[in-house]
Coordinates of C-alpha atoms and ligand atoms in Angstrom, one line a residue:
Chain A
X146 CA -52.5 206.4 176.5
X147 CA -52.7 209.8 177.7
X148 CA -49.4 209.6 179.4
X149 CA -47.6 209.1 176.1
X150 CA -45.7 212.1 175.0
X151 CA -43.8 212.5 171.7
X152 CA -42.3 215.6 169.8
X153 CA -41.4 215.7 166.2
X154 CA -40.2 218.5 163.9
X155 CA -41.3 219.2 160.5
X156 CA -40.5 222.0 158.0
X157 CA -43.3 224.0 156.2
X158 CA -41.6 226.3 153.8
X159 CA -38.8 227.9 155.6
X160 CA -40.5 227.9 159.3
X161 CA -39.9 224.6 161.4
X162 CA -42.9 223.2 163.1
X163 CA -42.7 221.5 166.4
X164 CA -45.5 219.0 167.0
X165 CA -46.2 217.9 170.3
X166 CA -48.2 215.0 171.2
X167 CA -49.7 214.4 174.6
X168 CA -49.5 216.4 178.0
X169 CA -47.4 219.2 178.6
X170 CA -46.6 219.4 182.5
X171 CA -43.7 219.4 184.7
X172 CA -42.5 216.1 183.7
X173 CA -42.8 216.4 179.9
X174 CA -42.1 220.4 179.9
X175 CA -38.0 220.2 179.8
X176 CA -38.3 217.8 176.9
X177 CA -40.2 220.2 175.0
X178 CA -38.0 223.5 176.0
X179 CA -35.0 221.4 174.7
X180 CA -36.5 220.6 171.3
X181 CA -37.7 224.3 171.0
X182 CA -34.3 225.2 171.9
X183 CA -32.5 222.9 169.2
X184 CA -35.0 224.1 166.4
X185 CA -34.2 227.7 167.5
X186 CA -30.6 227.5 166.9
X187 CA -31.2 227.1 163.4
X188 CA -34.1 229.4 162.9
X189 CA -35.4 232.7 164.6
X190 CA -39.2 231.7 164.0
X191 CA -40.8 228.8 165.3
X192 CA -44.0 227.3 165.0
X193 CA -45.6 225.3 167.8
X194 CA -48.3 222.9 166.9
X195 CA -50.4 222.0 170.1
X196 CA -53.2 220.2 168.0
X197 CA -52.5 216.8 169.4
X198 CA -52.0 218.1 173.1
X199 CA -54.8 217.5 175.5
X200 CA -53.4 219.0 178.6
X201 CA -51.2 222.0 179.5
X202 CA -50.6 223.5 183.0
X203 CA -48.5 226.7 183.9
X204 CA -45.3 224.7 183.7
X205 CA -45.9 224.1 180.1
X206 CA -47.1 227.7 179.6
X207 CA -43.8 228.7 181.2
X208 CA -41.9 227.0 178.8
X209 CA -43.7 228.4 175.6
X210 CA -43.5 232.0 177.2
X211 CA -40.2 231.7 177.9
X212 CA -39.3 230.7 174.4
X213 CA -41.9 233.3 172.8
X214 CA -40.1 236.0 175.0
X215 CA -36.9 235.0 173.4
X216 CA -38.1 235.2 169.9
X217 CA -39.7 238.5 170.9
X218 CA -36.5 240.3 172.1
X219 CA -34.6 238.7 169.2
X220 CA -37.2 240.6 166.8
X221 CA -38.6 237.0 165.5
X222 CA -41.7 235.1 166.5
X223 CA -43.1 232.1 168.2
X224 CA -46.6 230.8 167.2
X225 CA -48.7 228.3 168.7
X226 CA -51.4 226.4 166.6
X227 CA -54.3 225.4 169.1
X228 CA -57.8 224.4 168.2
X229 CA -59.0 222.8 171.3
X230 CA -61.1 225.4 173.5
X231 CA -59.7 223.8 176.8
X232 CA -56.2 224.4 175.8
X233 CA -56.8 227.8 174.2
X234 CA -58.6 228.5 177.7
X235 CA -55.5 228.4 179.6
X236 CA -53.5 230.6 177.3
X237 CA -56.3 233.0 177.7
X238 CA -56.5 233.0 181.3
X239 CA -52.8 233.3 181.7
X240 CA -52.6 236.5 179.7
X241 CA -50.2 235.4 177.5
X242 CA -52.0 235.2 174.2
X243 CA -52.0 238.8 173.5
X244 CA -48.3 239.4 174.6
X245 CA -45.3 237.6 173.3
X246 CA -47.2 234.3 172.3
X247 CA -49.3 234.4 169.2
X248 CA -52.2 232.1 169.2
X249 CA -53.9 230.8 166.1
X250 CA -56.2 227.7 165.1
X251 CA -54.5 226.6 161.7
X252 CA -51.0 226.2 160.1
X253 CA -51.6 228.7 157.3
X254 CA -52.7 231.4 159.7
X255 CA -49.6 230.8 161.9
X256 CA -47.4 231.2 158.7
X257 CA -48.8 234.4 157.9
X258 CA -48.9 235.6 161.3
X259 CA -44.9 235.0 161.8
X260 CA -44.3 236.6 158.5
X261 CA -46.3 239.8 159.4
X262 CA -44.9 239.6 163.1
X263 CA -41.9 238.4 163.3
X264 CA -40.2 239.0 159.7
X265 CA -39.4 236.3 157.5
X266 CA -36.3 234.2 158.1
X267 CA -34.8 235.8 154.9
X268 CA -33.8 238.6 156.7
X269 CA -31.1 236.7 158.3
Chain B
X230 CA -70.9 208.8 194.0
X231 CA -73.6 208.2 191.3
X232 CA -77.2 208.4 191.3
X233 CA -77.3 204.4 191.7
X234 CA -75.4 204.9 195.0
X235 CA -77.5 205.9 198.2
X236 CA -74.9 207.0 200.2
X237 CA -75.1 210.1 202.1
X238 CA -71.6 210.3 203.5
X239 CA -68.4 211.6 202.2
X240 CA -66.2 208.9 200.7
X241 CA -62.6 209.3 200.3
X242 CA -59.9 208.1 197.9
X243 CA -56.2 208.6 198.9
X244 CA -53.1 208.7 196.8
X245 CA -49.8 208.9 198.0
X246 CA -46.7 209.5 195.4
X247 CA -43.0 210.0 195.5
X248 CA -42.2 213.8 195.2
X249 CA -41.3 213.5 191.7
X250 CA -42.3 215.1 188.4
X251 CA -43.1 211.6 187.0
X252 CA -46.1 211.3 189.2
X253 CA -47.9 214.4 188.7
X254 CA -49.6 212.8 185.5
X255 CA -50.8 209.6 187.4
X256 CA -52.5 212.1 190.0
X257 CA -54.3 213.7 187.1
X258 CA -55.5 210.5 185.8
X259 CA -56.8 209.2 189.0
X260 CA -58.4 212.6 189.8
X261 CA -60.1 212.7 186.3
X262 CA -61.5 209.4 186.8
X263 CA -63.2 210.1 190.2
X264 CA -64.4 213.4 188.7
X265 CA -65.9 211.5 185.5
X266 CA -67.4 209.1 187.8
X267 CA -69.1 212.0 189.7
X268 CA -70.6 213.3 186.5
X269 CA -68.7 216.6 186.2
X270 CA -68.8 218.2 182.8
X271 CA -65.7 217.9 180.6
X272 CA -64.8 221.5 180.9
X273 CA -64.9 221.0 184.8
X274 CA -62.9 218.0 184.6
X275 CA -60.1 220.0 182.8
X276 CA -60.4 222.7 185.2
X277 CA -59.9 220.2 188.0
X278 CA -57.0 218.2 186.4
X279 CA -55.2 221.6 185.8
X280 CA -55.8 222.8 189.5
X281 CA -54.4 219.7 190.9
X282 CA -51.5 219.7 188.6
X283 CA -50.4 222.9 189.8
X284 CA -50.6 222.0 193.3
X285 CA -48.8 218.9 192.9
X286 CA -46.2 220.6 190.7
X287 CA -45.6 223.1 193.6
X288 CA -44.8 220.3 195.9
X289 CA -42.5 218.6 193.7
X290 CA -40.7 221.9 192.6
X291 CA -40.7 224.0 195.9
X292 CA -41.5 222.0 198.8
X293 CA -38.2 219.9 199.6
X294 CA -34.6 220.8 199.6
X295 CA -34.0 217.0 198.8
X296 CA -37.2 215.5 197.3
X297 CA -35.7 212.2 196.7
X298 CA -37.1 210.5 200.2
X299 CA -40.2 212.8 200.2
X300 CA -43.9 212.1 199.4
X301 CA -46.8 214.0 198.5
X302 CA -50.2 212.8 199.9
X303 CA -53.5 213.5 197.7
X304 CA -57.0 213.1 199.4
X305 CA -60.1 213.1 197.4
X306 CA -63.2 213.7 199.3
X307 CA -66.6 213.1 197.5
X308 CA -69.2 215.0 199.4
X309 CA -72.8 213.6 199.0
X310 CA -73.7 217.2 197.7
X311 CA -71.6 216.5 194.3
X312 CA -68.8 218.6 195.7
X313 CA -65.2 217.4 195.0
X314 CA -62.7 218.2 197.8
X315 CA -59.0 217.7 196.9
X316 CA -56.4 218.1 199.4
X317 CA -52.7 218.2 198.7
X318 CA -50.3 217.9 201.2
X319 CA -46.5 218.0 201.5
X320 CA -44.5 218.1 204.7
X321 CA -41.5 220.3 203.2
X322 CA -40.4 223.8 204.0
X323 CA -43.5 225.5 203.7
X324 CA -43.7 229.3 202.4
X325 CA -45.2 232.7 203.3
X326 CA -48.5 232.2 201.4
X327 CA -49.5 236.1 202.0
X328 CA -46.3 237.6 200.9
X329 CA -46.0 235.3 197.9
X330 CA -49.6 236.2 196.7
X331 CA -48.5 239.8 197.0
X332 CA -45.3 239.4 195.2
X333 CA -46.5 237.1 192.5
X334 CA -45.1 237.4 189.0
X335 CA -42.3 240.0 189.9
X336 CA -39.7 237.7 188.6
X337 CA -41.8 236.0 185.8
X338 CA -40.8 235.6 182.3
X339 CA -42.8 238.5 181.1
X340 CA -41.3 241.2 183.0
X341 CA -38.9 243.1 181.0
X342 CA -35.8 242.5 183.2
X343 CA -36.3 238.6 183.3
X344 CA -33.1 236.7 182.5
X345 CA -34.0 234.3 179.7
X346 CA -30.3 233.4 178.7
X347 CA -30.0 230.0 180.6
X348 CA -32.3 227.6 178.6
X349 CA -32.1 225.2 181.3
X350 CA -33.5 227.4 183.8
X351 CA -37.0 228.6 182.6
X352 CA -38.3 231.1 185.1
X353 CA -41.8 230.2 186.6
X354 CA -45.0 232.4 185.3
X355 CA -46.1 232.6 189.0
X356 CA -49.8 231.4 187.8
X357 CA -50.0 228.2 189.7
X358 CA -52.0 229.7 192.7
X359 CA -53.9 231.9 190.6
X360 CA -54.8 229.2 188.3
X361 CA -56.1 227.0 191.3
X362 CA -57.9 230.0 192.8
X363 CA -59.8 230.9 189.5
X364 CA -60.4 227.4 188.3
X365 CA -61.8 225.8 191.5
X366 CA -64.7 226.8 193.6
X367 CA -62.9 227.1 196.7
X368 CA -59.1 227.1 197.4
X369 CA -57.2 227.7 200.5
X370 CA -53.6 227.5 201.1
X371 CA -52.1 226.4 204.6
X372 CA -48.4 226.7 204.9
X373 CA -46.3 226.4 208.1
X374 CA -42.4 227.0 207.6
X375 CA -40.5 224.0 208.1
X376 CA -43.7 221.9 208.5
X377 CA -45.1 222.0 204.9
X378 CA -48.0 223.0 202.8
X379 CA -51.4 222.0 202.5
X380 CA -53.6 223.0 199.5
X381 CA -57.4 222.4 199.9
X382 CA -59.6 223.0 196.9
X383 CA -63.2 222.1 195.9
X384 CA -65.4 222.2 193.0
X385 CA -69.2 221.2 193.0
X386 CA -71.0 220.2 190.1
Chain C
X109 CA -39.3 205.4 186.3
X110 CA -38.2 206.2 182.7
X111 CA -34.7 206.7 181.2
X112 CA -34.3 210.3 182.4
X113 CA -34.5 209.1 186.2
X114 CA -31.2 207.7 187.6
X115 CA -32.9 206.4 190.6
X116 CA -31.9 202.8 191.4
X117 CA -34.5 202.4 194.0
X118 CA -37.9 200.9 194.4
X119 CA -40.7 203.8 194.0
X120 CA -44.1 203.4 195.4
X121 CA -47.5 204.8 194.7
X122 CA -50.2 203.9 197.2
X123 CA -54.0 204.2 196.7
X124 CA -56.6 203.7 199.3
X125 CA -60.4 203.4 198.1
X126 CA -63.7 202.7 199.6
X127 CA -64.6 199.0 199.1
X128 CA -67.1 199.9 196.5
X129 CA -67.3 199.1 192.7
X130 CA -67.4 202.5 192.0
X131 CA -63.7 202.9 192.5
X132 CA -62.3 200.0 190.7
X133 CA -62.1 202.2 187.5
X134 CA -60.3 204.6 189.2
X135 CA -57.8 202.1 190.2
X136 CA -57.2 200.9 186.6
X137 CA -56.8 204.5 185.4
X138 CA -54.2 205.1 188.0
X139 CA -52.2 201.9 187.4
X140 CA -52.4 202.2 183.6
X141 CA -50.8 205.8 184.1
X142 CA -48.0 204.0 185.9
X143 CA -47.6 201.3 183.5
X144 CA -47.6 203.7 180.7
X145 CA -44.9 205.9 182.2
X146 CA -42.7 202.9 182.9
X147 CA -42.9 202.1 179.1
X148 CA -44.9 198.9 179.2
X149 CA -46.5 198.0 175.9
X150 CA -50.1 198.7 175.2
X151 CA -51.0 194.8 175.3
X152 CA -49.0 194.5 179.0
X153 CA -51.0 197.6 180.1
X154 CA -54.3 195.7 179.1
X155 CA -53.2 192.7 181.0
X156 CA -52.2 194.7 184.1
X157 CA -55.5 196.5 184.0
X158 CA -57.4 193.0 183.9
X159 CA -55.3 191.7 186.7
X160 CA -55.9 194.7 188.9
X161 CA -59.3 195.0 188.3
X162 CA -59.8 191.1 189.0
X163 CA -58.3 191.6 192.5
X164 CA -60.0 194.6 193.4
X165 CA -63.5 193.4 192.0
X166 CA -62.8 190.3 194.6
X167 CA -62.2 192.6 197.5
X168 CA -65.3 194.5 196.5
X169 CA -67.5 191.4 196.2
X170 CA -66.4 188.9 198.5
X171 CA -63.8 190.4 201.3
X172 CA -66.5 192.0 203.5
X173 CA -70.0 191.2 204.9
X174 CA -70.6 194.9 205.1
X175 CA -68.5 196.7 203.0
X176 CA -69.7 200.2 203.6
X177 CA -67.0 201.3 206.3
X178 CA -64.3 199.4 204.6
X179 CA -61.4 200.0 202.4
X180 CA -59.2 198.3 199.8
X181 CA -55.6 199.4 199.8
X182 CA -53.4 199.2 196.6
X183 CA -49.7 199.5 196.6
X184 CA -47.7 200.0 193.3
X185 CA -44.1 199.4 193.8
X186 CA -42.2 200.4 190.5
X187 CA -38.6 198.6 190.8
X188 CA -35.6 199.7 189.1
X189 CA -35.3 196.4 187.1
X190 CA -38.6 197.5 185.0
X191 CA -40.9 195.5 187.1
X192 CA -44.0 196.8 188.3
X193 CA -45.5 195.0 191.3
X194 CA -49.0 195.8 192.5
X195 CA -50.5 194.8 196.1
X196 CA -53.9 194.7 196.6
X197 CA -55.0 194.3 200.3
X198 CA -58.4 194.0 202.2
X199 CA -58.7 193.3 205.7
X200 CA -61.9 191.3 205.4
X201 CA -63.1 187.7 206.1
X202 CA -60.4 185.9 203.9
X203 CA -60.8 182.5 202.1
X204 CA -59.3 179.4 201.6
X205 CA -56.9 179.9 198.8
X206 CA -56.1 176.4 198.0
X207 CA -59.8 174.8 198.5
X208 CA -61.0 177.7 196.2
X209 CA -58.4 176.9 193.6
X210 CA -59.4 173.6 193.5
X211 CA -63.2 173.9 193.3
X212 CA -63.1 176.7 191.0
X213 CA -65.8 176.8 188.5
X214 CA -68.1 174.2 190.0
X215 CA -70.9 176.6 190.3
X216 CA -69.9 178.6 187.3
X217 CA -72.5 179.8 184.7
X218 CA -70.9 177.3 182.3
X219 CA -71.9 174.1 184.3
X220 CA -74.9 172.8 183.1
X221 CA -76.8 172.7 186.6
X222 CA -76.2 176.4 187.0
X223 CA -79.4 178.2 188.0
X224 CA -79.8 181.0 185.5
X225 CA -83.4 182.1 186.6
X226 CA -82.7 185.0 188.5
X227 CA -81.4 187.8 186.3
X228 CA -80.4 190.0 189.3
X229 CA -77.9 187.3 190.8
X230 CA -75.5 186.3 187.9
X231 CA -73.1 183.3 188.9
X232 CA -69.7 184.2 188.8
X233 CA -67.3 182.6 186.2
X234 CA -64.5 181.6 188.7
X235 CA -62.2 183.0 186.5
X236 CA -60.7 186.0 188.5
X237 CA -57.8 184.4 190.2
X238 CA -56.8 182.5 186.8
X239 CA -56.8 185.6 184.8
X240 CA -54.5 187.2 187.5
X241 CA -52.1 184.1 187.3
X242 CA -52.1 184.0 183.5
X243 CA -51.8 187.6 182.6
X244 CA -49.1 188.7 185.4
X245 CA -45.3 187.3 185.6
X246 CA -45.9 186.8 189.4
X247 CA -49.1 186.2 191.5
X248 CA -49.4 185.3 195.0
X249 CA -52.6 185.0 196.9
X250 CA -52.3 185.2 200.7
X251 CA -55.5 184.9 202.8
X252 CA -56.1 184.4 206.5
X253 CA -59.7 183.7 207.6
X254 CA -61.1 186.7 209.7
X255 CA -57.8 188.9 208.9
X256 CA -57.9 189.6 205.1
X257 CA -56.7 188.8 201.7
X258 CA -53.3 190.1 200.0
X259 CA -53.0 189.9 196.4
X260 CA -49.5 190.3 195.0
X261 CA -48.8 190.5 191.5
X262 CA -45.8 191.6 189.2
X263 CA -45.2 192.0 185.5
X264 CA -41.8 192.9 184.2
X265 CA -41.3 194.7 180.9
Chain D
X155 CA -63.1 209.8 179.3
X156 CA -62.4 206.6 179.6
X157 CA -64.8 206.2 182.7
X158 CA -67.8 207.1 180.5
X159 CA -70.4 204.3 180.2
X160 CA -73.4 204.3 177.9
X161 CA -75.5 201.8 176.4
X162 CA -78.0 202.2 173.4
X163 CA -80.2 200.1 171.5
X164 CA -81.0 199.7 167.8
X165 CA -82.7 197.1 165.6
X166 CA -81.1 195.6 162.6
X167 CA -83.7 193.7 160.6
X168 CA -85.3 191.7 163.3
X169 CA -82.5 191.2 165.6
X170 CA -81.9 193.8 168.3
X171 CA -78.4 195.1 168.8
X172 CA -77.3 196.3 172.2
X173 CA -74.3 198.7 171.8
X174 CA -72.4 199.2 174.5
X175 CA -69.5 202.2 175.2
X176 CA -66.9 202.3 177.8
X177 CA -65.6 199.9 180.2
X178 CA -67.4 196.4 181.3
X179 CA -66.4 195.9 184.8
X180 CA -68.1 195.2 188.2
X181 CA -69.4 198.7 188.4
X182 CA -70.8 198.9 185.0
X183 CA -71.9 195.2 184.4
X184 CA -75.3 195.6 186.4
X185 CA -76.5 198.1 183.9
X186 CA -75.5 195.8 180.8
X187 CA -77.3 192.8 182.4
X188 CA -80.5 194.8 182.9
X189 CA -80.2 196.0 179.2
X190 CA -79.9 192.7 177.8
X191 CA -82.7 191.3 180.1
X192 CA -85.0 194.1 179.0
X193 CA -84.3 193.4 175.3
X194 CA -84.4 189.6 175.7
X195 CA -87.9 190.0 177.1
X196 CA -89.0 190.8 173.5
X197 CA -86.7 188.8 171.3
X198 CA -85.0 185.6 171.6
X199 CA -82.0 186.6 169.8
X200 CA -79.5 189.5 170.8
X201 CA -76.4 190.8 169.3
X202 CA -74.1 192.6 171.6
X203 CA -71.9 195.3 170.0
X204 CA -68.6 195.7 171.9
X205 CA -66.9 197.7 169.1
X206 CA -66.9 200.6 171.4
X207 CA -65.9 198.7 174.5
X208 CA -62.1 199.3 175.4
X209 CA -62.1 197.2 178.7
X210 CA -64.0 194.0 179.9
X211 CA -62.8 192.0 182.8
X212 CA -64.3 188.6 184.1
X213 CA -67.2 190.3 185.9
X214 CA -68.3 191.7 182.3
X215 CA -67.7 188.2 180.9
X216 CA -69.9 186.7 183.5
X217 CA -72.9 188.8 182.3
X218 CA -72.5 188.0 178.8
X219 CA -71.8 184.4 179.6
X220 CA -74.9 184.3 181.8
X221 CA -77.3 185.7 178.9
X222 CA -75.7 183.8 176.2
X223 CA -76.3 180.7 178.2
X224 CA -79.8 181.6 178.8
X225 CA -80.3 182.1 175.1
X226 CA -78.8 178.9 174.3
X227 CA -80.9 176.9 176.7
X228 CA -83.7 178.5 175.0
X229 CA -82.9 177.8 171.7
X230 CA -81.8 181.0 170.5
X231 CA -78.4 183.0 170.4
X232 CA -76.4 185.8 171.8
X233 CA -73.6 186.9 169.1
X234 CA -71.0 189.5 170.2
X235 CA -69.6 191.8 167.7
X236 CA -65.9 192.6 168.7
X237 CA -63.1 193.7 166.6
X238 CA -60.5 195.0 169.1
X239 CA -57.7 192.3 169.7
X240 CA -57.3 193.0 173.7
X241 CA -61.1 192.4 174.2
X242 CA -61.3 189.5 171.9
X243 CA -58.2 188.2 173.7
X244 CA -60.2 188.2 177.0
X245 CA -63.1 186.0 175.6
X246 CA -60.5 183.6 174.2
X247 CA -58.8 183.4 177.5
X248 CA -62.1 182.6 179.3
X249 CA -62.9 179.7 177.0
X250 CA -66.3 181.2 176.3
X251 CA -65.7 181.9 172.6
X252 CA -66.3 178.4 171.5
X253 CA -69.2 177.7 173.9
X254 CA -72.2 179.5 174.3
X255 CA -71.0 182.9 173.2
X256 CA -70.5 183.4 169.5
X257 CA -67.7 186.2 168.9
X258 CA -67.4 187.7 165.5
X259 CA -66.2 191.0 164.0
X260 CA -68.7 192.4 162.0
X261 CA -72.7 193.2 162.1
X262 CA -73.4 191.2 158.9
X263 CA -71.4 188.1 160.3
X264 CA -73.4 188.5 163.6
X265 CA -76.7 188.3 161.7
X266 CA -75.9 185.2 159.6
X267 CA -74.2 183.6 162.7
X268 CA -77.6 184.1 164.7
X269 CA -79.7 183.0 161.8
X270 CA -77.8 179.9 161.4
X271 CA -77.2 179.0 165.1
X272 CA -80.2 180.4 166.9
X273 CA -83.1 180.1 164.4
X274 CA -84.5 183.5 163.1
X275 CA -87.1 185.2 165.2
X276 CA -89.9 184.2 162.7
X277 CA -90.0 181.0 164.4
X278 CA -91.8 182.4 167.7
Ligands
ADP227 N1 -46.0 223.5 198.2 C1 -45.1 224.6 198.2 N2 -43.8 224.6 199.1 C2 -43.0 225.6 199.0 N3 -43.3 226.6 198.3 C3 -44.3 226.7 197.6 C4 -45.3 225.7 197.4 N4 -46.1 226.0 196.6 C5 -46.0 227.4 196.2 N5 -44.7 227.7 197.0 C6 -44.1 229.1 196.6 O1 -45.3 229.9 196.2 C7 -44.6 230.5 194.9 C8 -45.8 230.9 193.9 O2 -46.2 229.5 193.5 P1 -47.4 229.5 192.0 O3 -48.3 230.4 192.3 O4 -47.8 228.3 191.8 O5 -46.4 230.1 190.9 P2 -45.0 229.3 190.3 O6 -45.0 228.0 190.7 O7 -45.2 229.6 188.9 O8 -43.9 230.4 191.1 C9 -43.7 229.5 194.2 O9 -42.6 230.4 193.5 C10 -42.9 229.1 195.8 O10 -42.3 230.1 196.2
ADP228 N1 -60.5 189.2 198.6 C1 -61.1 188.2 198.8 N2 -62.0 188.1 200.0 C2 -62.5 186.8 200.2 N3 -62.9 185.7 199.3 C3 -62.3 186.1 198.0 C4 -61.5 187.0 198.0 N4 -60.9 187.0 196.5 C5 -61.4 185.8 196.2 N5 -62.3 185.1 197.1 C6 -62.9 183.8 197.0 O1 -62.3 183.0 195.8 C7 -63.3 182.8 194.8 C8 -62.5 182.7 193.4 O2 -62.4 184.1 193.1 P1 -62.1 184.2 191.4 O3 -61.0 183.0 190.9 O4 -61.7 185.6 191.6 O5 -63.5 183.9 190.7 P2 -64.7 184.8 190.8 O6 -64.7 186.2 191.5 O7 -65.5 184.7 189.5 O8 -65.8 183.9 192.0 C9 -64.5 183.6 195.0 O9 -65.4 183.1 194.8 C10 -64.4 184.1 196.5 O10 -65.2 182.9 197.3

């Protein structure tokens, strides 16, 4: 069902990945924000996997931008994995993709993007 | 609604929800069902879902001081010329549409002086109305202080 | 509606559609969205979708001599005890609920003397009301000749 | 989208297969009825593939029972392929599965069921 929403966390190498399933909107974005905040307490860098997200609006973008900007100010990075054109389009329309939020299509890209831009977790 | 229908009239589906974030997804589902039956493309349906979501979200977030007994009404008008018109109505506080359009994004996350310290209060992006305007063919915001807000939007196949 | 909500009240979503077969699927989508958010199981959601579909189909097929200006109203009441109550209302011709329940399936496809010659008029199975009763925990049919029919059904998680 | 509805016809060996995609309800069942009628003009036996059907109610069942009963009276057979428990359940609840409508899970089963029960098309 398209109203199901689930989050689970994995860790690839040293960067935690927040995998989101479902729709990110005003109802679900609080839970996403909380998940990212929890992960962020332990790790400066975060990968957000939106491969299984089929809807996002400006409320969802707001939560992602908020956390990405926090990362940026702290010298780390938040990277979004997203291969769906319709989700990608929302990031592009918002003007966020170029700024604090890195948007890539695959996990390997996300890891190298973070290592380049955010600096590795080893520095902490 | 489809080629098998000979109706040349506007047909209307009405939806009324409690003013709570839980129900915004229900509105998206119903509207996407209507848009699918009208044979909008998948991309167009996504655009409509986002625009409707933004308008409902604004009603839920801003319209009422105490939303607990309040409602949001959604009217979907299916025009014979393959236009879907959607009207989202709240009877809340209203706001100054022009002033808001001008000042938008001033307190956004993306401004350097935005306060990001409280993880429980995420500043908004100020993109909702912009999205509605850019994703739909027509968009109109009518708001009266103390009386509420009506957002009228439309897209043609 | 969910564990994050502390509301102990009944919350209501209303839907109003033209009395036409096109819109029955839209009602199913909206209702399945509500049932999903209430955390009904997939099987329960399927049951609810069928029951709602049967009631709306009956309204579309039988309620009005001329359905073109008529409407069907659907009320979804979300009870705090995790019960979803759905009421489907038409203001059509009504029918004799008891007599129908007794005579059901007499003119069904499955009876040996059913006329199957006209492919454009498929005799009904007479299963709609039976399905509603068997798939939901509660089902009530209230019909008044000339005033219309109200089908009230409910399911608890 | 779950409101998309499509029908296409293939022929496996000598029995035509009507493949249905989407929801079978009061809105779509006329089109299904028409498709089966068209196929039936040429062929006594029919296989109806509901593998990609995710919703059916009594209106849809009615159309299937109508055509199955027509086949039965003509000495041929209509066989339904259906592997989804929730669709199967509706057939079972209707009491149709045992009577004129054969319900199986796979195409090969459908072919042999028709050859046993309906007689092969060669007889015509
Ligand atoms: N239905 C409404 N009722 C009251 N105020 C509203 C409503 N919709 C929008 N607003 C006001 O307009 C502002 C801009 O809205 P919008 O462009 O959607 O951006 P955002 O929601 O991200 O702030 C909101 O912050 C709010 O003050
Ligand atoms: N909303 C309604 N308005 C008028 N008549 C109705 C309505 N619902 C049901 N009926 C009558 O009850 C009969 C039985 O309905 P049902 O059990 O759903 O079986 P079916 O729809 O297959 O005939 C219908 O044939 C119709 O005559």
